[in-house]
Coordinates of N, CA and C in Angstrom, one line a residue:
M1 N 0.6 -1.1 -0.2 CA -0.2 0.1 -0.3 C 0.9 1.4 0.1
S2 N 0.4 2.2 -0.8 CA 1.1 3.3 -0.8 C 0.9 4.2 0.3
K3 N 2.0 5.0 0.5 CA 1.8 5.8 1.4 C 1.2 7.3 1.5
Y4 N 0.7 7.2 0.3 CA -0.2 8.6 -0.5 C -1.9 7.8 -0.7
N5 N -2.0 7.0 -0.1 CA -3.1 6.3 -0.2 C -4.2 6.8 0.7
H6 N -3.5 7.2 1.5 CA -4.9 8.2 2.6 C -5.2 9.1 2.2
L7 N -4.3 9.9 0.9 CA -4.8 11.2 0.5 C -5.5 11.1 -0.4
M8 N -5.8 10.3 -1.2 CA -6.9 9.9 -2.1 C -8.1 9.7 -2.0
K9 N -9.2 10.8 -1.6 CA -10.4 10.6 -1.5 C -11.3 10.2 -3.4
T10 N -11.3 8.9 -3.3 CA -11.8 8.9 -4.7 C -12.3 7.9 -4.8
D11 N -13.4 7.5 -6.1 CA -13.7 6.1 -6.3 C -14.0 6.1 -8.1
N12 N -14.5 5.4 -8.5 CA -14.9 4.8 -9.8 C -15.7 6.3 -10.6
T13 N -16.2 7.4 -10.1 CA -17.4 7.7 -10.2 C -17.4 8.6 -11.9
F14 N -16.0 8.8 -12.0 CA -15.6 9.8 -13.3 C -15.1 8.8 -14.2
Y15 N -14.7 7.7 -14.0 CA -14.6 6.6 -14.8 C -15.6 6.4 -15.2
L16 N -16.8 5.9 -14.7 CA -18.1 5.9 -15.3 C -18.8 6.5 -15.7
I17 N -18.4 8.2 -15.5 CA -19.2 9.1 -16.5 C -18.7 9.1 -17.8
S18 N -17.3 8.6 -17.9 CA -16.4 8.8 -18.9 C -17.0 7.7 -19.9
Q19 N -17.1 6.3 -19.1 CA -17.3 5.1 -20.0 C -19.1 5.0 -20.8
I20 N -19.7 6.1 -19.8 CA -21.0 6.2 -20.1 C -21.2 7.2 -21.4
K21 N -20.4 8.2 -21.6 CA -20.2 8.7 -22.3 C -19.8 8.0 -23.5
E22 N -18.6 7.1 -23.3 CA -18.6 6.7 -24.6 C -19.7 5.3 -25.2
L23 N -20.2 4.9 -24.6 CA -21.3 4.0 -24.7 C -22.6 4.5 -25.1
S24 N -22.7 5.9 -25.0 CA -23.7 6.8 -25.8 C -23.2 7.1 -26.7
T25 N -22.2 8.0 -27.0 CA -21.7 8.1 -28.5 C -21.8 6.4 -29.1
S26 N -21.1 5.6 -29.0 CA -21.7 4.3 -29.8 C -22.8 4.0 -29.9
L27 N -23.6 4.0 -29.2 CA -25.5 3.9 -29.7 C -25.9 4.5 -30.5
I28 N -25.1 6.4 -30.3 CA -25.8 7.7 -31.1 C -25.1 6.8 -33.2
E29 N -23.9 6.6 -33.0 CA -23.7 6.3 -34.1 C -23.9 5.1 -34.7
K30 N -24.3 3.8 -33.8 CA -24.6 3.0 -34.7 C -26.0 3.1 -35.0
E31 N -26.6 4.5 -34.3 CA -28.4 4.4 -35.0 C -27.8 5.5 -36.3
L32 N -27.0 6.6 -36.1 CA -26.6 7.2 -37.4 C -26.7 6.1 -38.4
K33 N -25.8 5.2 -38.7 CA -25.1 4.1 -39.5 C -26.9 3.3 -39.7
K34 N -27.8 3.0 -38.9 CA -29.3 2.4 -39.3 C -29.5 3.3 -39.6
N35 N -29.6 4.6 -39.5 CA -30.8 5.5 -40.1 C -30.1 6.0 -41.5
N36 N -28.7 5.5 -42.2 CA -28.1 5.7 -43.3 C -27.9 7.2 -43.4
I37 N -27.7 7.5 -42.5 CA -27.1 9.0 -41.6 C -25.5 9.3 -42.3
E38 N -25.1 10.0 -43.4 CA -23.6 9.8 -43.8 C -23.4 11.4 -43.1
G39 N -22.1 10.9 -42.9 CA -21.1 12.4 -42.4 C -21.4 12.8 -41.5
I40 N -22.4 12.6 -40.7 CA -22.6 12.8 -39.3 C -22.1 12.1 -37.8
S41 N -21.1 12.7 -36.9 CA -20.8 11.9 -36.1 C -21.9 12.4 -34.8
S42 N -21.9 11.9 -33.8 CA -22.2 12.2 -32.4 C -22.0 13.8 -31.7
S43 N -20.9 14.1 -32.9 CA -19.9 15.7 -31.9 C -20.8 16.4 -32.8
H44 N -21.8 16.2 -33.9 CA -22.6 17.0 -34.4 C -23.8 17.1 -34.0
G45 N -24.3 16.5 -33.1 CA -25.5 16.2 -32.4 C -26.3 17.2 -32.5
N46 N -25.1 18.2 -31.1 CA -25.7 19.3 -30.3 C -25.8 20.7 -31.3
I47 N -24.9 20.4 -32.6 CA -25.2 21.6 -33.7 C -26.6 21.3 -33.9
I48 N -26.8 20.0 -35.0 CA -28.0 20.0 -35.3 C -29.1 19.7 -34.5
H49 N -29.2 19.9 -33.2 CA -30.2 20.0 -32.6 C -30.3 21.3 -32.5
V50 N -29.3 22.2 -32.3 CA -29.4 23.7 -32.2 C -30.4 24.4 -33.6
L51 N -29.8 23.9 -34.6 CA -30.4 24.5 -35.7 C -31.9 23.8 -36.0
I52 N -32.2 22.9 -35.3 CA -33.7 22.5 -35.8 C -34.8 23.6 -35.1
N53 N -34.1 23.5 -33.9 CA -35.1 24.6 -33.3 C -34.9 26.2 -33.1
K54 N -34.0 26.5 -34.3 CA -33.7 28.1 -34.8 C -34.1 27.9 -36.3
N55 N -34.3 28.9 -36.7 CA -34.3 28.8 -38.2 C -32.7 29.5 -38.7
E56 N -32.3 30.3 -38.4 CA -30.9 30.7 -38.6 C -29.9 31.3 -37.3
I57 N -29.0 31.3 -37.0 CA -27.8 31.0 -35.7 C -26.7 31.5 -35.9
S58 N -25.7 32.6 -35.3 CA -24.6 33.2 -35.8 C -23.6 31.8 -35.1
M59 N -22.6 31.5 -35.9 CA -21.5 30.6 -35.3 C -21.6 30.7 -33.6
T60 N -21.2 31.9 -33.5 CA -20.8 32.3 -31.7 C -22.2 31.8 -31.3
D61 N -23.0 32.3 -31.5 CA -24.0 31.6 -30.9 C -24.5 30.4 -30.6
I62 N -24.0 29.4 -31.5 CA -23.9 27.8 -31.4 C -23.0 27.7 -30.5
A63 N -22.3 27.8 -30.7 CA -20.7 27.8 -29.4 C -21.0 28.0 -28.4
N64 N -21.8 29.0 -28.2 CA -22.1 29.4 -26.5 C -23.3 28.4 -26.3
S65 N -24.2 28.5 -26.9 CA -25.3 26.7 -26.8 C -24.4 25.6 -26.5
I66 N -23.9 25.3 -27.1 CA -23.4 24.2 -27.0 C -21.9 23.9 -26.1
K67 N -21.9 25.4 -25.7 CA -20.2 25.1 -24.6 C -19.1 24.5 -25.2
R68 N -19.0 24.7 -26.6 CA -17.8 24.6 -27.4 C -17.1 25.7 -27.5
D69 N -15.6 26.0 -28.1 CA -15.0 27.0 -28.5 C -15.8 27.1 -29.9
R70 N -15.8 28.4 -30.6 CA -15.9 28.6 -31.6 C -15.1 28.2 -32.9
S71 N -13.9 27.9 -33.0 CA -13.2 27.5 -33.6 C -13.5 25.6 -34.0
T72 N -14.1 24.9 -33.1 CA -14.5 23.7 -32.9 C -15.6 23.8 -33.4
V73 N -16.8 24.3 -33.0 CA -17.7 24.9 -34.2 C -18.1 25.1 -35.5
T74 N -16.6 26.0 -35.6 CA -16.7 26.1 -37.2 C -16.0 25.0 -37.9
T75 N -15.2 24.0 -37.5 CA -15.0 22.7 -38.4 C -16.0 21.9 -38.2
L76 N -16.8 21.8 -37.6 CA -18.3 20.9 -37.3 C -18.6 21.5 -38.3
V77 N -19.5 22.7 -38.3 CA -19.9 23.1 -39.7 C -19.8 23.0 -40.6
K78 N -18.3 23.1 -40.9 CA -17.6 23.5 -42.2 C -18.0 21.4 -43.1
K79 N -18.0 20.6 -42.1 CA -18.6 19.6 -42.2 C -19.4 18.9 -42.9
L80 N -20.6 19.9 -41.6 CA -22.1 19.4 -42.2 C -22.4 20.4 -43.3
Q81 N -21.6 21.3 -43.5 CA -21.9 22.0 -45.0 C -21.5 21.3 -46.6
K82 N -20.3 20.7 -45.9 CA -19.6 19.6 -46.9 C -20.7 18.6 -47.2
H83 N -21.2 18.5 -46.6 CA -22.1 16.9 -46.6 C -23.4 17.2 -47.0
G84 N -24.0 18.5 -47.2 CA -25.0 19.3 -47.7 C -25.9 19.4 -46.6
Y85 N -25.9 19.3 -44.7 CA -26.8 19.7 -44.1 C -27.1 20.9 -43.8
V86 N -26.1 21.5 -44.3 CA -26.5 23.0 -43.6 C -25.7 23.9 -44.4
A87 N -26.2 25.5 -44.6 CA -25.5 26.7 -45.3 C -25.4 27.4 -44.6
M88 N -24.3 28.8 -44.5 CA -24.1 29.6 -44.2 C -24.0 30.8 -44.9
K89 N -24.3 32.1 -44.3 CA -24.5 33.3 -44.8 C -24.4 34.2 -44.1
K90 N -23.8 35.7 -44.9 CA -22.9 36.7 -43.9 C -24.3 37.2 -43.5
N91 N -24.4 37.6 -42.1 CA -25.1 37.9 -41.1 C -25.5 39.9 -42.0
E92 N -26.6 40.1 -42.2 CA -26.7 41.5 -42.6 C -26.8 42.7 -41.6
K93 N -27.3 42.1 -40.6 CA -27.2 43.2 -39.4 C -26.0 43.3 -38.5
D94 N -24.4 42.3 -38.8 CA -23.5 42.1 -38.5 C -22.6 41.6 -39.3
S95 N -21.8 42.3 -40.7 CA -21.3 41.6 -41.5 C -19.7 40.8 -41.3
R96 N -19.1 40.5 -39.9 CA -18.5 40.2 -39.1 C -19.0 39.0 -38.8
S97 N -20.0 38.4 -38.8 CA -21.0 37.4 -38.3 C -21.1 36.5 -39.5
T98 N -20.9 35.1 -39.1 CA -22.3 34.5 -40.1 C -23.0 33.8 -39.6
L99 N -24.2 33.5 -40.5 CA -25.3 32.9 -39.7 C -25.2 31.3 -40.5
V100 N -25.7 30.4 -40.2 CA -25.9 29.1 -40.6 C -27.3 28.6 -40.1
Y101 N -27.6 27.8 -40.7 CA -29.0 27.5 -41.5 C -29.1 26.1 -41.6
L102 N -30.0 25.2 -41.5 CA -30.3 24.0 -42.5 C -30.6 23.7 -43.6
T103 N -30.3 22.8 -44.4 CA -30.8 23.1 -46.0 C -31.8 21.9 -45.7
E104 N -32.5 21.6 -46.7 CA -33.5 20.9 -46.6 C -33.3 19.4 -46.4
K105 N -32.1 19.2 -46.9 CA -31.3 18.0 -46.6 C -31.4 17.8 -45.2
G106 N -30.7 19.1 -44.5 CA -30.5 19.1 -42.7 C -31.8 19.0 -42.1
K107 N -33.1 19.4 -42.9 CA -34.1 20.0 -42.3 C -34.7 18.2 -42.1
E108 N -34.5 17.8 -42.7 CA -35.1 16.0 -43.0 C -34.2 15.1 -41.7
L109 N -33.5 15.1 -40.7 CA -32.5 15.0 -39.9 C -33.4 14.7 -38.8
S110 N -34.2 15.8 -38.4 CA -35.2 16.1 -37.4 C -36.1 14.6 -36.8
P111 N -36.5 14.2 -37.8 CA -37.6 13.1 -37.5 C -36.6 11.7 -36.8
S112 N -35.6 11.6 -37.8 CA -34.2 10.4 -37.4 C -33.3 10.9 -35.8
F113 N -33.7 12.0 -35.9 CA -32.6 12.7 -35.0 C -33.7 12.6 -33.1
E114 N -34.7 13.1 -33.3 CA -35.5 12.9 -32.5 C -35.9 11.2 -31.9
K115 N -35.9 10.4 -32.8 CA -35.9 9.2 -33.0 C -34.5 8.5 -32.2
I116 N -33.4 8.8 -32.6 CA -32.2 8.5 -31.6 C -32.4 9.2 -30.6
S117 N -32.7 9.9 -30.3 CA -32.8 10.8 -28.9 C -33.4 9.8 -27.9
N118 N -34.5 9.3 -28.2 CA -36.0 8.7 -27.9 C -35.4 7.4 -27.4
I119 N -34.6 7.0 -28.1 CA -33.7 5.6 -28.0 C -32.8 5.4 -27.1
L120 N -31.9 6.3 -27.2 CA -30.6 6.9 -26.0 C -31.4 6.7 -24.7
F121 N -32.4 7.7 -24.6 CA -33.2 8.3 -23.4 C -33.7 6.8 -22.6
E122 N -34.9 5.9 -23.5 CA -35.3 5.1 -23.1 C -34.5 4.1 -22.9
T123 N -33.3 3.9 -23.7 CA -32.7 2.5 -23.3 C -31.4 3.0 -21.6
S124 N -31.2 4.4 -21.7 CA -30.6 4.7 -20.2 C -31.7 4.5 -19.1
K125 N -32.7 4.7 -19.3 CA -33.6 4.5 -18.2 C -34.4 3.1 -17.8
I126 N -33.8 2.2 -18.6 CA -34.0 0.6 -18.1 C -33.9 0.6 -17.1
G127 N -34.7 0.1 -16.2 CA -34.4 -0.5 -14.4 C -34.8 0.8 -13.6
I128 N -35.0 2.2 -14.2 CA -34.6 3.2 -13.3 C -35.8 3.9 -12.8
D129 N -36.6 3.7 -12.2 CA -37.9 4.1 -11.5 C -37.9 5.5 -11.7
E130 N -39.1 6.6 -12.0 CA -39.2 8.3 -12.1 C -38.6 8.8 -10.7
D131 N -38.9 8.4 -9.8 CA -37.9 9.1 -8.4 C -36.4 8.9 -8.5
E132 N -36.1 7.5 -8.6 CA -34.5 7.4 -9.2 C -33.9 8.5 -9.9
W133 N -34.1 8.6 -11.3 CA -34.3 9.0 -12.3 C -34.2 10.6 -11.9
Q134 N -35.1 11.2 -11.3 CA -35.1 12.9 -11.0 C -34.1 12.9 -9.8
T135 N -33.4 12.0 -9.1 CA -32.7 12.5 -8.0 C -31.2 12.2 -8.6
F136 N -31.2 11.3 -9.6 CA -29.8 10.8 -10.7 C -29.7 12.6 -11.5
R137 N -30.6 13.0 -11.7 CA -30.6 14.0 -12.7 C -30.2 15.3 -11.7
K138 N -30.8 15.3 -10.6 CA -30.9 16.6 -9.7 C -29.1 16.2 -9.0
I139 N -28.4 15.4 -9.2 CA -27.2 14.8 -8.3 C -26.1 15.5 -9.8
L140 N -26.9 15.4 -10.9 CA -25.7 15.4 -12.4 C -25.6 16.7 -12.5
L141 N -26.3 17.2 -12.0 CA -26.8 19.2 -12.4 C -25.8 19.8 -11.2
Q142 N -25.5 19.2 -10.2 CA -25.4 19.7 -9.1 C -23.6 19.3 -9.3
L143 N -23.7 18.1 -9.6 CA -21.7 17.9 -10.2 C -21.6 19.0 -11.2
H144 N -22.2 18.9 -12.2 CA -21.9 19.8 -13.2 C -22.1 21.4 -13.0
D145 N -22.4 21.7 -11.7 CA -22.6 23.1 -11.4 C -20.8 23.8 -10.1
N146 N -20.8 22.2 -9.5 CA -19.3 22.4 -9.0 C -18.3 22.2 -9.8
L147 N -18.3 21.4 -10.5 CA -17.0 21.6 -11.8 C -17.3 22.9 -12.9
S148 N -18.4 23.3 -13.0 CA -18.5 24.5 -13.8 C -17.8 25.5 -13.1
S149 N -17.7 25.6 -11.6 CA -17.4 27.2 -10.9 C -15.7 27.0 -10.5
K150 N -15.1 25.5 -11.2 CA -13.8 25.6 -10.9 C -13.1 26.0 -12.1

């Protein structure tokens, strides 16, 4: 036993969170493939979700909405554009800003994304009753707040 063991107050909580992230990403990507959705990975999901709920939005607003840096969002949006899911145009109100919006092909993703979200959600909740789920969510939100404040 190391002389430092008494200093470590840890368990495998964050390992489990990491594994859950990997497993959920894998499930999403499997479902994307099953739905014949090409050129999109799970990392594009939040951007598509934001665009489904907005007509058009700036790159900066997307970045702020999904809590990713602007350069990452730009890279992800350009890949979506390459595959024909989104288009971009200059913001008429602010020429320094670029607006992003879904193309018709992008809008067609909405039902599949809703279906995949439901599969992820329902699969995650198997064996967990509503009270346990609400407690779990409350604890996750507290963990998020605790770590966001650092």
